[in-house]
Short mmCIF file of C-alpha atoms in Angstrom, two decimals:
data_model
loop_
_atom_site.label_atom_id
_atom_site.label_comp_id
_atom_site.label_asym_id
_atom_site.label_seq_id
_atom_site.Cartn_x
_atom_site.Cartn_y
_atom_site.Cartn_z
CA MET H 148 60.77 105.87 108.93
CA SER H 149 63.06 108.48 107.38
CA ASN H 150 65.06 107.58 104.31
CA ASP H 151 67.91 109.83 105.38
CA PRO H 152 70.89 107.58 106.34
CA SER H 153 71.82 110.01 109.10
CA ASP H 154 68.46 109.25 110.78
CA ARG H 155 69.08 105.51 110.94
CA PRO H 156 70.45 103.84 114.06
CA ASP H 157 74.24 103.94 114.05
CA ASP H 158 75.38 100.33 113.72
CA GLY H 159 79.02 101.35 113.99
CA GLN H 160 79.70 100.49 110.35
CA ASN H 161 79.70 104.02 108.96
CA PRO H 162 83.12 105.64 109.56
CA PHE H 163 81.78 108.91 108.08
CA LYS H 164 79.36 109.49 110.99
CA GLY H 165 79.18 113.19 111.77
CA THR H 166 81.04 114.31 108.63
CA PRO H 167 79.79 115.88 105.38
CA PHE H 168 80.30 112.44 103.78
CA GLU H 169 77.85 110.66 106.09
CA GLN H 170 74.80 110.76 103.82
CA LEU H 171 76.82 110.18 100.66
CA PHE H 172 78.69 107.09 101.84
CA GLY H 173 75.84 105.91 104.01
CA ALA H 174 73.93 105.47 100.76
CA ALA H 175 76.94 103.74 99.19
CA MET H 176 77.22 101.24 102.03
CA GLY H 177 73.59 100.32 102.39
CA GLY H 178 71.21 102.36 100.29
CA GLY H 179 70.05 103.33 96.86
CA ALA H 180 68.94 100.42 94.74
CA ALA H 181 69.71 98.13 97.66
CA GLY H 182 67.35 99.86 100.07
CA GLY H 183 68.61 103.44 100.31
CA PRO H 184 66.79 106.70 99.61
CA ALA H 185 64.46 106.74 96.63
CA GLY H 186 66.16 108.08 93.50
CA PHE H 187 69.65 107.77 95.03
CA PRO H 188 71.68 104.96 93.43
CA ASP H 189 73.80 102.40 95.22
CA LEU H 190 77.27 103.93 95.07
CA ASN H 191 78.87 100.49 95.34
CA GLN H 192 77.16 99.62 92.08
CA LEU H 193 77.97 103.02 90.61
CA PHE H 194 81.68 102.82 91.31
CA GLY H 195 81.73 99.18 90.31
CA GLN H 196 80.44 100.27 86.91
CA LEU H 197 83.06 103.01 86.75
CA GLN H 198 85.79 100.51 87.55
CA ALA H 199 84.56 98.13 84.87
CA MET H 200 84.68 100.95 82.30
CA MET H 201 88.31 101.79 83.01
CA GLN H 202 91.21 99.85 81.60
CA PRO H 203 94.27 99.36 83.80
CA TYR H 204 96.96 102.00 83.40
CA ASP H 205 99.94 103.38 85.29
CA GLY H 206 100.19 106.90 86.66
CA PRO H 207 97.49 109.49 87.38
CA VAL H 208 96.24 109.77 83.75
CA ASN H 209 95.23 107.12 81.22
CA TRP H 210 97.44 108.42 78.42
CA THR H 211 96.59 105.53 76.13
CA LEU H 212 92.95 106.62 76.26
CA ALA H 213 93.86 110.31 75.77
CA THR H 214 96.09 109.56 72.77
CA ASP H 215 93.55 107.24 71.16
CA LEU H 216 90.80 109.83 71.52
CA ALA H 217 92.99 112.57 70.04
CA ARG H 218 94.11 110.37 67.13
CA ARG H 219 90.53 109.34 66.34
CA GLN H 220 89.42 112.96 66.38
CA VAL H 221 92.27 113.93 64.05
CA ALA H 222 91.49 111.03 61.70
CA ALA H 223 87.91 112.26 61.27
CA GLU H 224 89.25 114.74 58.67
CA PRO H 225 91.94 114.36 55.98
CA ASP H 226 95.40 114.52 57.55
CA PRO H 227 97.96 113.87 54.81
CA THR H 228 101.62 113.22 55.56
CA PRO H 229 103.60 116.32 54.47
CA SER H 230 105.32 115.90 51.12
CA GLN H 231 109.04 116.32 50.54
CA ARG H 232 108.29 119.61 48.78
CA GLN H 233 106.49 120.89 51.89
CA ARG H 234 109.32 119.76 54.15
CA ASP H 235 111.88 121.55 51.97
CA ALA H 236 109.77 124.72 51.84
CA ILE H 237 109.50 124.80 55.64
CA ALA H 238 113.24 124.21 56.10
CA ASP H 239 114.02 127.04 53.65
CA ALA H 240 111.56 129.40 55.36
CA LEU H 241 113.09 128.73 58.78
CA ARG H 242 116.61 129.35 57.49
CA LEU H 243 115.52 132.67 55.98
CA ALA H 244 113.65 133.55 59.18
CA ASP H 245 116.78 133.07 61.27
CA HIS H 246 118.71 135.29 58.86
CA TRP H 247 116.10 138.05 59.26
CA LEU H 248 116.08 137.73 63.05
CA ASP H 249 119.85 137.99 63.53
CA PRO H 250 119.97 141.84 63.41
CA VAL H 251 116.98 142.39 65.73
CA THR H 252 117.96 140.30 68.77
CA PRO H 253 121.26 139.31 70.36
CA PHE H 254 119.89 135.82 71.02
CA PRO H 255 121.41 133.47 68.41
CA SER H 256 119.41 130.87 66.54
CA GLY H 257 117.82 128.14 68.65
CA VAL H 258 116.78 125.91 65.73
CA GLN H 259 118.68 122.63 65.70
CA SER H 260 116.39 120.75 63.30
CA THR H 261 113.27 121.43 61.21
CA ALA H 262 110.15 119.37 60.54
CA ALA H 263 106.83 119.42 58.71
CA TRP H 264 104.25 117.61 60.83
CA SER H 265 100.83 116.20 60.14
CA ARG H 266 98.19 116.80 62.81
CA ALA H 267 98.70 113.28 64.17
CA GLU H 268 102.46 113.88 64.35
CA TRP H 269 101.79 117.05 66.34
CA VAL H 270 99.81 115.00 68.88
CA GLU H 271 102.62 112.47 69.24
CA GLY H 272 105.39 115.09 69.15
CA THR H 273 103.95 117.17 71.99
CA LEU H 274 102.61 114.38 74.20
CA GLU H 275 105.57 114.23 76.59
CA VAL H 276 105.18 117.88 77.57
CA TRP H 277 101.41 117.51 78.00
CA LYS H 278 102.17 114.69 80.45
CA VAL H 279 104.34 117.06 82.49
CA LEU H 280 101.59 119.70 82.43
CA ALA H 281 98.57 117.50 83.20
CA GLU H 282 99.79 114.76 85.52
CA PRO H 283 100.45 117.00 88.57
CA VAL H 284 96.91 118.37 88.31
CA ALA H 285 95.36 114.89 88.12
CA GLN H 286 97.55 113.47 90.88
CA GLN H 287 96.89 116.34 93.25
CA SER H 288 93.16 116.13 92.57
CA VAL H 289 93.11 112.50 93.70
CA GLU H 290 95.21 113.23 96.79
CA ALA H 291 93.04 116.22 97.66
CA ILE H 292 89.87 114.14 97.47
CA GLY H 293 91.38 111.50 99.73
CA GLY H 294 92.76 114.11 102.11
CA ALA H 295 89.31 115.61 102.56
CA LEU H 296 88.16 112.47 104.35
CA PRO H 297 88.64 112.02 108.10
CA PRO H 298 91.43 109.52 109.00
CA GLU H 299 89.08 106.74 110.13
CA ALA H 300 87.04 107.11 106.96
CA ARG H 301 90.16 107.17 104.80
CA ALA H 302 91.32 103.84 106.23
CA GLN H 303 88.05 102.07 105.39
CA ALA H 304 87.52 103.82 102.07
CA GLY H 305 90.87 102.82 100.56
CA PRO H 306 89.42 100.85 97.63
CA LEU H 307 86.87 103.59 97.00
CA ILE H 308 89.63 106.22 96.86
CA GLY H 309 91.44 104.04 94.34
CA ILE H 310 88.35 103.98 92.16
CA LEU H 311 88.00 107.75 92.51
CA GLY H 312 91.60 108.06 91.36
CA LYS H 313 90.87 106.04 88.24
CA ALA H 314 87.74 108.11 87.66
CA VAL H 315 89.74 111.35 87.83
CA GLY H 316 92.36 109.85 85.51
CA ALA H 317 89.63 108.91 83.04
CA ILE H 318 88.05 112.38 83.22
CA VAL H 319 91.40 114.06 82.60
CA ALA H 320 92.24 111.64 79.78
CA THR H 321 88.89 112.23 78.09
CA GLN H 322 89.22 116.00 78.30
CA LEU H 323 92.86 115.92 77.23
CA GLY H 324 92.12 113.66 74.27
CA SER H 325 89.35 115.96 73.12
CA GLY H 326 91.47 119.06 73.67
CA LEU H 327 94.54 117.65 71.91
CA GLY H 328 92.46 116.55 68.95
CA GLY H 329 90.90 120.00 68.70
CA LEU H 330 94.21 121.81 69.06
CA ALA H 331 95.83 119.58 66.42
CA ALA H 332 93.35 120.95 63.89
CA GLU H 333 94.12 124.57 64.83
CA VAL H 334 97.82 124.97 65.68
CA LEU H 335 100.16 126.21 62.97
CA SER H 336 103.49 125.33 64.58
CA VAL H 337 104.87 123.49 67.61
CA SER H 338 105.30 126.82 69.46
CA ASP H 339 102.01 128.32 68.31
CA ILE H 340 100.39 128.53 71.75
CA GLY H 341 103.48 129.90 73.49
CA LEU H 342 104.24 126.79 75.56
CA PRO H 343 107.47 124.82 74.91
CA LEU H 344 105.62 121.72 73.68
CA GLY H 345 108.21 120.07 71.44
CA PRO H 346 111.75 118.75 71.88
CA GLN H 347 114.21 121.56 72.47
CA GLY H 348 115.56 122.99 69.22
CA ARG H 349 113.02 121.21 67.01
CA ALA H 350 111.17 123.78 64.89
CA ALA H 351 108.05 122.23 63.36
CA LEU H 352 105.18 123.65 61.27
CA ILE H 353 101.89 121.98 60.24
CA PRO H 354 101.36 122.61 56.50
CA THR H 355 97.75 121.32 56.37
CA ASN H 356 96.67 123.88 58.98
CA ILE H 357 98.78 126.63 57.41
CA THR H 358 97.03 126.15 54.06
CA ALA H 359 93.61 126.36 55.74
CA PHE H 360 94.65 129.45 57.72
CA ALA H 361 96.08 131.22 54.65
CA ALA H 362 92.87 130.58 52.69
CA GLY H 363 91.03 132.97 55.00
CA LEU H 364 93.50 135.83 54.51
CA ASP H 365 94.11 138.24 51.68
CA VAL H 366 97.80 137.32 51.77
CA GLY H 367 99.82 134.85 49.70
CA GLU H 368 100.57 131.49 51.29
CA ASP H 369 104.33 132.01 50.86
CA ASP H 370 104.17 135.15 52.99
CA VAL H 371 102.07 133.34 55.59
CA LEU H 372 104.61 130.50 55.71
CA LEU H 373 107.55 132.88 56.13
CA TYR H 374 105.75 134.89 58.83
CA LEU H 375 105.00 131.66 60.73
CA ALA H 376 108.60 130.56 60.33
CA LEU H 377 109.72 133.88 61.84
CA ARG H 378 107.43 133.38 64.84
CA GLU H 379 108.58 129.79 65.30
CA ALA H 380 112.26 130.71 65.03
CA ALA H 381 111.77 133.58 67.52
CA HIS H 382 110.15 131.21 70.03
CA GLN H 383 113.03 128.78 69.60
CA ARG H 384 115.60 131.52 70.26
CA LEU H 385 113.90 132.68 73.42
CA TYR H 386 113.43 129.26 75.00
CA ALA H 387 116.92 128.11 73.95
CA HIS H 388 118.77 131.10 75.43
CA VAL H 389 116.66 131.84 78.51
CA PRO H 390 117.40 128.60 80.39
CA TRP H 391 115.03 129.22 83.28
CA LEU H 392 112.01 130.09 81.13
CA ARG H 393 110.79 126.55 80.35
CA GLU H 394 110.82 125.61 84.03
CA HIS H 395 109.21 128.95 84.96
CA VAL H 396 106.24 128.32 82.65
CA ILE H 397 105.78 124.64 83.44
CA GLY H 398 106.44 125.30 87.14
CA ALA H 399 103.45 127.65 87.25
CA VAL H 400 101.21 124.75 86.23
CA CYS H 401 102.77 122.55 88.93
CA ASP H 402 102.24 125.31 91.50
CA TYR H 403 98.61 125.38 90.42
CA ALA H 404 98.37 121.64 91.07
CA ARG H 405 99.93 121.91 94.52
CA GLY H 406 97.28 124.46 95.46
CA ILE H 407 94.34 122.14 94.81
CA GLN H 408 92.11 121.79 97.87
CA VAL H 409 88.82 120.01 98.34
CA ASN H 410 85.87 121.51 100.15
CA ALA H 411 84.38 118.27 101.47
CA GLU H 412 80.93 119.70 102.12
CA GLY H 413 80.78 121.37 98.72
CA MET H 414 81.99 118.23 96.94
CA GLN H 415 79.33 116.18 98.74
CA ALA H 416 76.59 118.54 97.55
CA ARG H 417 77.82 118.43 93.95
CA MET H 418 78.11 114.64 93.99
CA GLU H 419 74.64 114.20 95.49
CA GLU H 420 73.09 116.52 92.91
CA GLN H 421 74.69 114.75 89.96
CA LEU H 422 74.19 111.21 91.28
CA ARG H 423 70.43 111.56 91.73
CA GLY H 424 68.62 109.68 89.03
CA ILE H 425 71.80 108.22 87.47
CA ASP H 426 71.37 104.63 86.28
CA PRO H 427 74.77 102.96 86.85
CA THR H 428 73.93 100.31 84.24
CA ASP H 429 73.41 102.92 81.50
CA PRO H 430 76.73 103.73 79.71
CA ALA H 431 75.32 106.98 78.29
CA ALA H 432 74.31 108.16 81.76
CA MET H 433 77.72 107.22 83.13
CA GLN H 434 79.45 109.14 80.35
CA SER H 435 77.38 112.24 81.10
CA LEU H 436 78.38 111.89 84.75
CA LEU H 437 82.07 111.82 83.86
CA GLU H 438 81.68 114.86 81.62
CA GLY H 439 79.53 116.78 84.08
CA GLY H 440 82.29 118.15 86.27
CA MET H 441 81.55 115.76 89.15
CA PHE H 442 84.97 116.36 90.66
CA GLU H 443 85.43 120.02 89.71
CA MET H 444 86.82 122.11 92.54
CA PRO H 445 86.94 125.91 92.98
CA LYS H 446 90.33 127.59 92.64
CA THR H 447 92.21 128.56 95.78
CA PRO H 448 94.06 131.89 96.17
CA ALA H 449 97.36 130.03 95.63
CA GLN H 450 96.04 128.61 92.38
CA GLU H 451 94.81 131.98 91.20
CA ALA H 452 98.26 133.43 91.87
CA ALA H 453 99.96 130.59 89.95
CA LEU H 454 97.62 131.05 86.99
CA GLN H 455 98.28 134.79 86.95
CA ARG H 456 102.03 134.13 86.85
CA LEU H 457 101.49 131.74 83.95
CA GLU H 458 99.26 134.15 82.04
CA ILE H 459 101.75 137.01 82.47
CA ALA H 460 104.68 134.79 81.44
CA LEU H 461 102.89 133.63 78.29
CA ALA H 462 101.87 137.19 77.44
CA LEU H 463 105.48 138.35 77.80
CA VAL H 464 106.73 135.49 75.60
CA GLU H 465 104.14 136.18 72.91
CA GLY H 466 104.65 139.94 73.18
CA TRP H 467 108.41 139.55 72.74
CA VAL H 468 107.91 137.31 69.69
CA ASP H 469 105.43 139.82 68.26
CA GLU H 470 107.91 142.67 68.80
CA VAL H 471 111.01 141.04 67.28
CA VAL H 472 109.10 139.67 64.29
CA HIS H 473 107.67 143.14 63.70
CA GLN H 474 111.22 144.55 63.72
CA ALA H 475 112.47 141.85 61.36
CA THR H 476 109.68 142.39 58.81
CA SER H 477 109.03 146.13 59.01
CA GLU H 478 111.16 146.95 55.94
CA ARG H 479 111.10 143.58 54.19
CA MET H 480 107.53 142.28 54.14
CA PRO H 481 104.73 144.64 53.05
CA THR H 482 102.06 142.21 54.27
CA ALA H 483 103.57 141.90 57.76
CA GLY H 484 101.23 144.47 59.35
CA LYS H 485 98.17 142.63 58.11
CA LEU H 486 99.56 139.30 59.33
CA GLN H 487 100.49 140.76 62.72
CA GLU H 488 96.95 142.01 63.25
CA ALA H 489 95.50 138.66 62.12
CA PHE H 490 97.64 136.83 64.66
CA ARG H 491 96.75 139.23 67.45
CA ARG H 492 93.04 138.73 66.79
CA ARG H 493 93.57 134.98 66.66
CA ARG H 494 95.34 135.07 70.02
CA ALA H 495 92.58 137.12 71.61
CA ALA H 496 89.72 134.99 70.28
CA GLY H 497 90.98 131.50 71.08
CA GLY H 498 88.71 128.57 70.24
CA PRO H 499 86.92 125.47 71.54
CA ALA H 500 90.14 123.58 72.19
CA GLU H 501 91.51 126.36 74.39
CA GLN H 502 88.25 126.37 76.33
CA THR H 503 88.69 122.65 76.97
CA PHE H 504 92.07 123.19 78.62
CA SER H 505 90.84 126.22 80.50
CA THR H 506 88.08 124.06 81.98
CA LEU H 507 90.57 121.30 82.79
CA VAL H 508 93.26 123.26 84.62
CA GLY H 509 92.28 126.91 84.22
CA LEU H 510 95.14 127.24 81.74
CA GLU H 511 94.88 130.32 79.52
CA LEU H 512 96.53 129.19 76.28
CA ARG H 513 95.77 132.47 74.52
CA PRO H 514 97.31 135.33 76.53
CA ARG H 515 94.88 138.21 76.73
CA ARG H 516 97.60 140.82 77.26
CA LEU H 517 99.62 140.24 74.10
CA ARG H 518 99.19 143.81 72.81
CA ASP H 519 100.26 145.33 76.13
CA ALA H 520 103.33 143.08 76.30
CA SER H 521 104.34 143.86 72.72
CA THR H 522 103.98 147.59 73.41
CA LEU H 523 106.11 147.26 76.55
CA TRP H 524 108.96 145.46 74.75
CA GLY H 525 108.85 147.92 71.84
CA SER H 526 108.94 150.93 74.14
CA LEU H 527 111.91 149.54 76.06
CA ARG H 528 113.78 148.86 72.80
CA THR H 529 113.14 152.39 71.57
CA ARG H 530 114.54 153.91 74.77
CA GLN H 531 117.39 151.52 75.60
CA GLY H 532 118.09 149.31 72.58
CA ILE H 533 117.69 145.63 71.85
CA GLU H 534 120.38 144.51 74.33
CA ALA H 535 118.58 146.18 77.24
CA ARG H 536 115.21 144.82 76.05
CA ASP H 537 116.46 141.24 75.86
CA GLY H 538 118.57 141.64 79.00
CA VAL H 539 115.33 141.67 81.02
CA TRP H 540 115.18 137.90 80.37
CA MET H 541 118.37 137.35 82.39
CA HIS H 542 116.38 136.54 85.54
CA PRO H 543 112.68 136.00 86.34
CA ASP H 544 112.80 138.73 88.98
CA LEU H 545 113.51 141.27 86.23
CA LEU H 546 110.37 140.44 84.26
CA PRO H 547 107.56 142.98 84.00
CA THR H 548 104.60 142.40 86.30
CA ALA H 549 100.86 142.63 85.78
CA ALA H 550 101.05 146.24 87.01
CA ASP H 551 103.71 146.96 84.37
CA LEU H 552 101.41 145.60 81.67
CA ASP H 553 98.72 147.98 82.93
CA ASP H 554 101.10 150.82 82.00
CA PRO H 555 103.37 149.33 79.31
CA LEU H 556 104.85 152.68 78.29
CA GLY H 557 105.83 153.35 81.89
CA PHE H 558 108.02 150.27 82.34
CA ARG H 559 111.42 151.66 83.33
CA GLU H 560 110.31 155.02 81.99
CA ASP H 561 113.13 156.79 83.82
CA ALA H 562 115.71 154.66 82.02
CA SER H 563 117.17 155.80 78.76
CA LYS H 564 119.92 154.55 76.51
CA PRO H 565 123.26 155.52 78.14
CA GLU H 566 125.20 158.18 76.33
CA ALA H 567 128.69 157.32 75.12
CA LEU H 568 131.44 158.85 77.32
CA THR H 569 134.26 160.86 75.79
CA GLU H 570 137.82 159.94 76.70
CA ASP H 571 138.04 162.92 79.07
CA ASP H 572 134.73 161.96 80.72
CA PHE H 573 136.00 158.41 81.19
CA ASP H 574 139.23 159.62 82.79
CA ALA H 575 137.28 161.91 85.11
CA GLU H 576 134.90 159.15 86.22
CA LEU H 577 137.83 156.76 86.75
CA LYS H 578 139.63 159.34 88.91
CA LYS H 579 136.47 159.74 91.07
CA LEU H 580 136.33 155.98 91.53
CA LEU H 581 140.00 155.73 92.51
CA ASP H 582 139.67 158.69 94.90
CA GLY H 583 136.83 156.93 96.68
CA GLU H 584 134.16 159.37 95.62
#
């Protein structure tokens, strides 16, 4: 007799009859170790083991697990609390940075307070924004998995869907914890990756990471600190005085989440492949299952569009920061060119932590088009001045597009700085206006 559940007599107990889930849940309801196909585990036992591994938590992500994992990863290396001397040095550098930025952008200072953070404090200080970024993705993943089932199957599989939800929440928490712990060892400031991760107006730098970063450069640590303070202060100005920008960036992640769809047949094939040979009583095997992308889903066109909007927005933010810091330092800091190139290479290369988040939500933390964006902003400033350059941020519809980044020197190439009118010219133009011309 065939071991395929679809070949067995239909006893009316399998609500998935005739769907891509028939074999998968047929095994769960009566097969595997309890009499199902050889090498295919009892999914009741499998999900029971998953449920036993997961502590109760509210919401789509187990944030307690994610935070604990990140803190443990951070604690694996020395993470001293910044000294008062370091806090004072960072506050002084940020004040000087704002003074240098005043002549090169009409946006006033956005720094309301300063801080020197340890790596662990960075994890805690940015956690609320990571919740906003990650929870829609996890929640929509669970809903998409449930929505892929036929209605009659969904009604009978309610408890199973709940367990799947906890499994997704555990997967996301594990990946987030690992990613946050890795990022904490790499980031140099709260705005380092371009996202508005901290409380509004709170400029924070991580001295332990700055010291390690400066050790690999042929530049004094004081110059590195000031250059980082300039970048942080520029980020703070932009997000403080472009009120729609924070929502625009975070909204792109939420749009990505809303576009999640599940291909039921494809998910069944992936689950079957990964479940074969898994021993549900072996914690190591279960952990490999959770880390093996069991619930990974291909991106939809809507998601690809949302991610492109996010990547372009981050590139424009980083390009603008690169441009204004270059203007502020061009005549004051001889080492600025070397530091600018070091930061551009760092942005382009990324690291393991960025790859973790890219795998999780497809989020590109290191914009690949930084150089193009910086060139675009610089060209616009040269032709029209800093007010016209920064005026582009008045509305999201005015922002350069991906096509504009393909030709950064051509953005508004027909526009030039308006010439000042003489008094006679002004009178002549006013007369034309009044005469209805």
